[in-house]
GROMACS .gro file of N, CA and C in nm:
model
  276
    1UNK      N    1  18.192  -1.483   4.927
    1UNK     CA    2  18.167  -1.346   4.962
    1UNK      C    3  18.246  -1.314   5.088
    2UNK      N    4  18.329  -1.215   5.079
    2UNK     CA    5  18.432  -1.148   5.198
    2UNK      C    6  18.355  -1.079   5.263
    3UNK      N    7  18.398  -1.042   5.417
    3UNK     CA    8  18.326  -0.974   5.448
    3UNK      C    9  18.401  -0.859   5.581
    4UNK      N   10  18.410  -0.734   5.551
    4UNK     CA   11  18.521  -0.674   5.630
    4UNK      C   12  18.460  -0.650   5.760
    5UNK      N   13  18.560  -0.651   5.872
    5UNK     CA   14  18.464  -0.629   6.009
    5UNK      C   15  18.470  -0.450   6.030
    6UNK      N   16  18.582  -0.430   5.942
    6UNK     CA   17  18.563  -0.237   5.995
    6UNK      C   18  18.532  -0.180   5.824
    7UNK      N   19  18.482  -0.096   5.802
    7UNK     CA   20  18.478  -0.050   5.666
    7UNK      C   21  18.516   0.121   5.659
    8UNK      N   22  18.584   0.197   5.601
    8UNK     CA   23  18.622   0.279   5.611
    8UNK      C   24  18.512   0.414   5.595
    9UNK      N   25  18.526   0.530   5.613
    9UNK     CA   26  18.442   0.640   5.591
    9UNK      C   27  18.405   0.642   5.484
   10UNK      N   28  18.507   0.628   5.343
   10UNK     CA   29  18.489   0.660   5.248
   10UNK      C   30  18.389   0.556   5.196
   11UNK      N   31  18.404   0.452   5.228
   11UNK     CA   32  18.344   0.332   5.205
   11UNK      C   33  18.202   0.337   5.240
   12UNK      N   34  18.189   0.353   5.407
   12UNK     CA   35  18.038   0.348   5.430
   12UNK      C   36  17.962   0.455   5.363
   13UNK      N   37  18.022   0.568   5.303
   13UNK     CA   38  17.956   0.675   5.229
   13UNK      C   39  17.942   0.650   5.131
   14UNK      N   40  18.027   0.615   5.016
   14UNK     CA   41  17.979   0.542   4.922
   14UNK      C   42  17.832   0.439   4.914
   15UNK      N   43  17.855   0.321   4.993
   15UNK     CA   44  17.787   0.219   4.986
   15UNK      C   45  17.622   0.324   5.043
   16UNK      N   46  17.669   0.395   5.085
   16UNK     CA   47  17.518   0.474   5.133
   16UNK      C   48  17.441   0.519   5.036
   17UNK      N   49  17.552   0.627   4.963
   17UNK     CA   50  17.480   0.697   4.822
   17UNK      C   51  17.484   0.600   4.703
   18UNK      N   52  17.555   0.512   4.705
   18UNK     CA   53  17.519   0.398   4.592
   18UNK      C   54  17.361   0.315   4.648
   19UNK      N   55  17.314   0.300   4.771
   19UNK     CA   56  17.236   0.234   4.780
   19UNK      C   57  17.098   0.286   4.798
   20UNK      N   58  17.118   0.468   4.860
   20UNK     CA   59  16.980   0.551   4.803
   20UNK      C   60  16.949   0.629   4.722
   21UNK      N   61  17.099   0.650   4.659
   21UNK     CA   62  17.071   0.756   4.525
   21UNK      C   63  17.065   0.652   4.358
   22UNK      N   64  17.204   0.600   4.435
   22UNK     CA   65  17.206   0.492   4.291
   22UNK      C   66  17.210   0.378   4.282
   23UNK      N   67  17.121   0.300   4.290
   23UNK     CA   68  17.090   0.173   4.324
   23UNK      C   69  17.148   0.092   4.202
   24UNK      N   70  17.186   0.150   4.102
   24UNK     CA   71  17.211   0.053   3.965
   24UNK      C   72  17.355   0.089   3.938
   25UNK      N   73  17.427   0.161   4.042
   25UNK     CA   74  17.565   0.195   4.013
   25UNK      C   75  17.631   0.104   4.161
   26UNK      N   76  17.726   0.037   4.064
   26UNK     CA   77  17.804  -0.053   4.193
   26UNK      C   78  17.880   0.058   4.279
   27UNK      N   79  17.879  -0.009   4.373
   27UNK     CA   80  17.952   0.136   4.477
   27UNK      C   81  18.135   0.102   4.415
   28UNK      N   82  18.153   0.029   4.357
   28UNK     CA   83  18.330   0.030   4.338
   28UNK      C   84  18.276   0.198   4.181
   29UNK      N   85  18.166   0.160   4.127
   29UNK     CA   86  18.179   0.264   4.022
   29UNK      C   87  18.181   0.421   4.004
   30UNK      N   88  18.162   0.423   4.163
   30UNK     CA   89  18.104   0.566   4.177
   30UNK      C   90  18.288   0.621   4.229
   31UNK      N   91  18.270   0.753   4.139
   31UNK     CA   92  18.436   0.825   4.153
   31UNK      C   93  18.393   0.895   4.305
   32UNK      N   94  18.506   0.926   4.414
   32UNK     CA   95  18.526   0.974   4.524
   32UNK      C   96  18.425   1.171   4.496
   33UNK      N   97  18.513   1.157   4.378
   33UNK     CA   98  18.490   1.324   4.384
   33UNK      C   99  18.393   1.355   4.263
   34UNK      N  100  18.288   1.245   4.205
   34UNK     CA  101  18.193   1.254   4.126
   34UNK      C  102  18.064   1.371   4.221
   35UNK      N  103  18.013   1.438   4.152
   35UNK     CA  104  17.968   1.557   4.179
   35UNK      C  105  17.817   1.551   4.179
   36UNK      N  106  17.786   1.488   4.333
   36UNK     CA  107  17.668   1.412   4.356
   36UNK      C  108  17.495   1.563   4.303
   37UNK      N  109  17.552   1.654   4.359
   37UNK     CA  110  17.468   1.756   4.327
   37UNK      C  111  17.446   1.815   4.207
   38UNK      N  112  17.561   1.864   4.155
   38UNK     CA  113  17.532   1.904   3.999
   38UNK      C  114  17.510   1.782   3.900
   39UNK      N  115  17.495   1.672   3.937
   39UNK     CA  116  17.447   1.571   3.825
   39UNK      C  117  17.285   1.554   3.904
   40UNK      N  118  17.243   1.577   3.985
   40UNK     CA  119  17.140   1.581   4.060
   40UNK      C  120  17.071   1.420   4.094
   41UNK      N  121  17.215   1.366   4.136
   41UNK     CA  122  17.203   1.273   4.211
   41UNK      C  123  17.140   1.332   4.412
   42UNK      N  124  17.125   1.393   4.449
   42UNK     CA  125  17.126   1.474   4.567
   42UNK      C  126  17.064   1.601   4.544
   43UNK      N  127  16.926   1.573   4.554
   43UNK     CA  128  16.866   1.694   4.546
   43UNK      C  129  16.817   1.746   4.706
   44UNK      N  130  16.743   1.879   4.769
   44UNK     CA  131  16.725   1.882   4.857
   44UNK      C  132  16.685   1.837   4.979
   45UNK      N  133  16.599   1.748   4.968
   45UNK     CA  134  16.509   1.654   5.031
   45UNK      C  135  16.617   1.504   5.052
   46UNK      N  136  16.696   1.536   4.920
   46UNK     CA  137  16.798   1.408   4.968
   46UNK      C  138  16.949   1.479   5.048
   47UNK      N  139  16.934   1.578   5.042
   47UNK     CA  140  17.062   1.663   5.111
   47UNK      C  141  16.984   1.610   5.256
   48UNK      N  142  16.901   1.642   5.262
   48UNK     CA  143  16.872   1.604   5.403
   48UNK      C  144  16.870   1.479   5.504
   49UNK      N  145  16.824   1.392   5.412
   49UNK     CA  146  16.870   1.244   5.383
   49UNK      C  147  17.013   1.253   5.454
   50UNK      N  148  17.098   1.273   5.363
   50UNK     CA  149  17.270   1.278   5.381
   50UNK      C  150  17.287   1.323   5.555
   51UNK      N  151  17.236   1.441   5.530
   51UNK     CA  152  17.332   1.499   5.662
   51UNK      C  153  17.223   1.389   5.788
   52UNK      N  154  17.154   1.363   5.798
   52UNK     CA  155  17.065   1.306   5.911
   52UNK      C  156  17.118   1.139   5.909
   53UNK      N  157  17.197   1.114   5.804
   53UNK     CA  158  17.271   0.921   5.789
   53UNK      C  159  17.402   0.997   5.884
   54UNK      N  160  17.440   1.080   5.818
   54UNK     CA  161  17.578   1.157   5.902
   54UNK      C  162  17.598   1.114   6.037
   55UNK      N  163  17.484   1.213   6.056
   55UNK     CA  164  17.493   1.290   6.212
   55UNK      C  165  17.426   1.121   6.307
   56UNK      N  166  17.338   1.033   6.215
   56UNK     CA  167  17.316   0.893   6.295
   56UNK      C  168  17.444   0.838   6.262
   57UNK      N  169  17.516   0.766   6.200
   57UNK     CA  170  17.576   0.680   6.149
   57UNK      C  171  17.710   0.717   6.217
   58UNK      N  172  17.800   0.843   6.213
   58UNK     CA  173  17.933   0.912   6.267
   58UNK      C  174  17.873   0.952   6.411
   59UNK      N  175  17.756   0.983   6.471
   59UNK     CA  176  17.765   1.009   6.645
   59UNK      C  177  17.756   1.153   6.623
   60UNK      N  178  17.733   1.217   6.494
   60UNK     CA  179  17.789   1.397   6.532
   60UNK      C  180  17.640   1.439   6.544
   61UNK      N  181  17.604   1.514   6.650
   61UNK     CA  182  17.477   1.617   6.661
   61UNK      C  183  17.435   1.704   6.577
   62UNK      N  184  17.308   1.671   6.503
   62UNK     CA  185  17.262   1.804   6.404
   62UNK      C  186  17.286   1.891   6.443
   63UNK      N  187  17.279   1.945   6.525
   63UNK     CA  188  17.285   2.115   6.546
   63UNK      C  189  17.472   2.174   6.540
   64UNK      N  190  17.521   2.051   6.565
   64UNK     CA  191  17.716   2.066   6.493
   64UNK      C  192  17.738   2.054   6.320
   65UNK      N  193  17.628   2.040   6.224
   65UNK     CA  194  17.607   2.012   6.128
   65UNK      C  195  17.586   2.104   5.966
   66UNK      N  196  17.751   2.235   5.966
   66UNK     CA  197  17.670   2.307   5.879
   66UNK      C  198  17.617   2.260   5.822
   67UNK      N  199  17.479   2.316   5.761
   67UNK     CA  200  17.399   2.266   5.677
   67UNK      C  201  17.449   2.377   5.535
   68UNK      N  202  17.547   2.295   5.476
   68UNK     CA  203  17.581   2.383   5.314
   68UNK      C  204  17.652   2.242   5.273
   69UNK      N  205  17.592   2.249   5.073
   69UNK     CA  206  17.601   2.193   4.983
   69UNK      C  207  17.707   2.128   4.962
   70UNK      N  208  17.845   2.231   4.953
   70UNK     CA  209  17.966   2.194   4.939
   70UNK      C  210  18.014   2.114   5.056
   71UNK      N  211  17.986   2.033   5.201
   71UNK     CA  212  17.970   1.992   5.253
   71UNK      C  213  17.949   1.807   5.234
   72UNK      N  214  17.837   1.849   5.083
   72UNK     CA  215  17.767   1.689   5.112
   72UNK      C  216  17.777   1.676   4.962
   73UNK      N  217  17.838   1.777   4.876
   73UNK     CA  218  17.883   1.742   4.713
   73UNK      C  219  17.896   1.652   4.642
   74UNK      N  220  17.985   1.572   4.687
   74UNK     CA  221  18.119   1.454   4.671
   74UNK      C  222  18.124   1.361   4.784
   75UNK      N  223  18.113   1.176   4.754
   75UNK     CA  224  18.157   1.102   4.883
   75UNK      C  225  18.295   1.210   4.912
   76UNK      N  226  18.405   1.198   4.874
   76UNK     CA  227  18.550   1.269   4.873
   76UNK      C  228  18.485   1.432   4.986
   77UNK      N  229  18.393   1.470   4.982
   77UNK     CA  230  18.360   1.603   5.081
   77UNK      C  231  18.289   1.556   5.150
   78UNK      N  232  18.227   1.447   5.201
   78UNK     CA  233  18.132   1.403   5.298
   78UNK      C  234  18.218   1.380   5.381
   79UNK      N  235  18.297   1.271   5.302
   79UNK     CA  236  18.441   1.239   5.395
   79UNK      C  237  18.529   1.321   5.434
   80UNK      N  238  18.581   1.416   5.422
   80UNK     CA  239  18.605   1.531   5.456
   80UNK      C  240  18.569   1.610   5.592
   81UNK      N  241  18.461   1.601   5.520
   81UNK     CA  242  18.324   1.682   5.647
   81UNK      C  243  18.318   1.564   5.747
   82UNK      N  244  18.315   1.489   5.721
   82UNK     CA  245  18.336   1.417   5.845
   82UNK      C  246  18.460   1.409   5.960
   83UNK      N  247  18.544   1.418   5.874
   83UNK     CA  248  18.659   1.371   5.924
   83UNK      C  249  18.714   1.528   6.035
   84UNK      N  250  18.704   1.618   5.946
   84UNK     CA  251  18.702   1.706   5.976
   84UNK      C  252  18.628   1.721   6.170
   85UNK      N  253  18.445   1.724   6.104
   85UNK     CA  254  18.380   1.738   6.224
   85UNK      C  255  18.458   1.619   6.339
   86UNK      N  256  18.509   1.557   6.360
   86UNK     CA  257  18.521   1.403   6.436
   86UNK      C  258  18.663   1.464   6.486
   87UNK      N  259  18.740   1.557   6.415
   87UNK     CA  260  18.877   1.580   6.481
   87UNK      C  261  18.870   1.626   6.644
   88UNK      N  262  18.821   1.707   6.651
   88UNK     CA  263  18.816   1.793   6.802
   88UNK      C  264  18.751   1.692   6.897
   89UNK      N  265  18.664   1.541   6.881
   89UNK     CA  266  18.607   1.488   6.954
   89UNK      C  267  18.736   1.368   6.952
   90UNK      N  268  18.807   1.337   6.894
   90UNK     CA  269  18.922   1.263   6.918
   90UNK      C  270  19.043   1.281   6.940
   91UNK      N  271  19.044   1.409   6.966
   91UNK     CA  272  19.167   1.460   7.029
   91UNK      C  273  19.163   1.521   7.177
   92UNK      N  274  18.988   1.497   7.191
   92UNK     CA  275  18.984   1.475   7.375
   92UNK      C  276  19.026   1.361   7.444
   0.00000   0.00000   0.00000
């Protein structure tokens, strides 16, 4: 068993929603831009879930956190949204 010392965004998001939404889907199986909401893998109560692993896990403050859907859709838009929110704090 390998074991990486840095793991990427896309990665720790995955391995997140593979491990509280879909516990029986290997995280290599889940597509980037599989459509966590309209298959209702991510329902409200788990939207909330999402953005609160976010805002612990990346350092970003809820209240910096739109709270909208298209946001937390897709690992591929989490990552996004992340990357996104994290620009202006790494270019100080």
């Amino acid at each position: 068993m390998s074991s990486r010392s840095t793991s990427t965004t896309t990665d720790q998001i995955t391995e997140f929603v593979t491990s509280q939404f879909l516990p029986d889907v290997d995280a290599s199986e889940l597509a980037a831009d599989y459509d966590l909401v309209d298959n209702g893998v991510i329902d409200s109560l788990g939207l909330i879930r999402v953005i609160s692993w976010v805002s612990e896990t990346f350092e970003l403050p809820l209240d910096d956190i739109p709270i909208a859907a298209e946001n937390f859709r897709s690992v591929e838009a989490i990552d996004r949204f992340v990357t996104e929110a994290k620009a202006p704090v790494a270019a100080l």
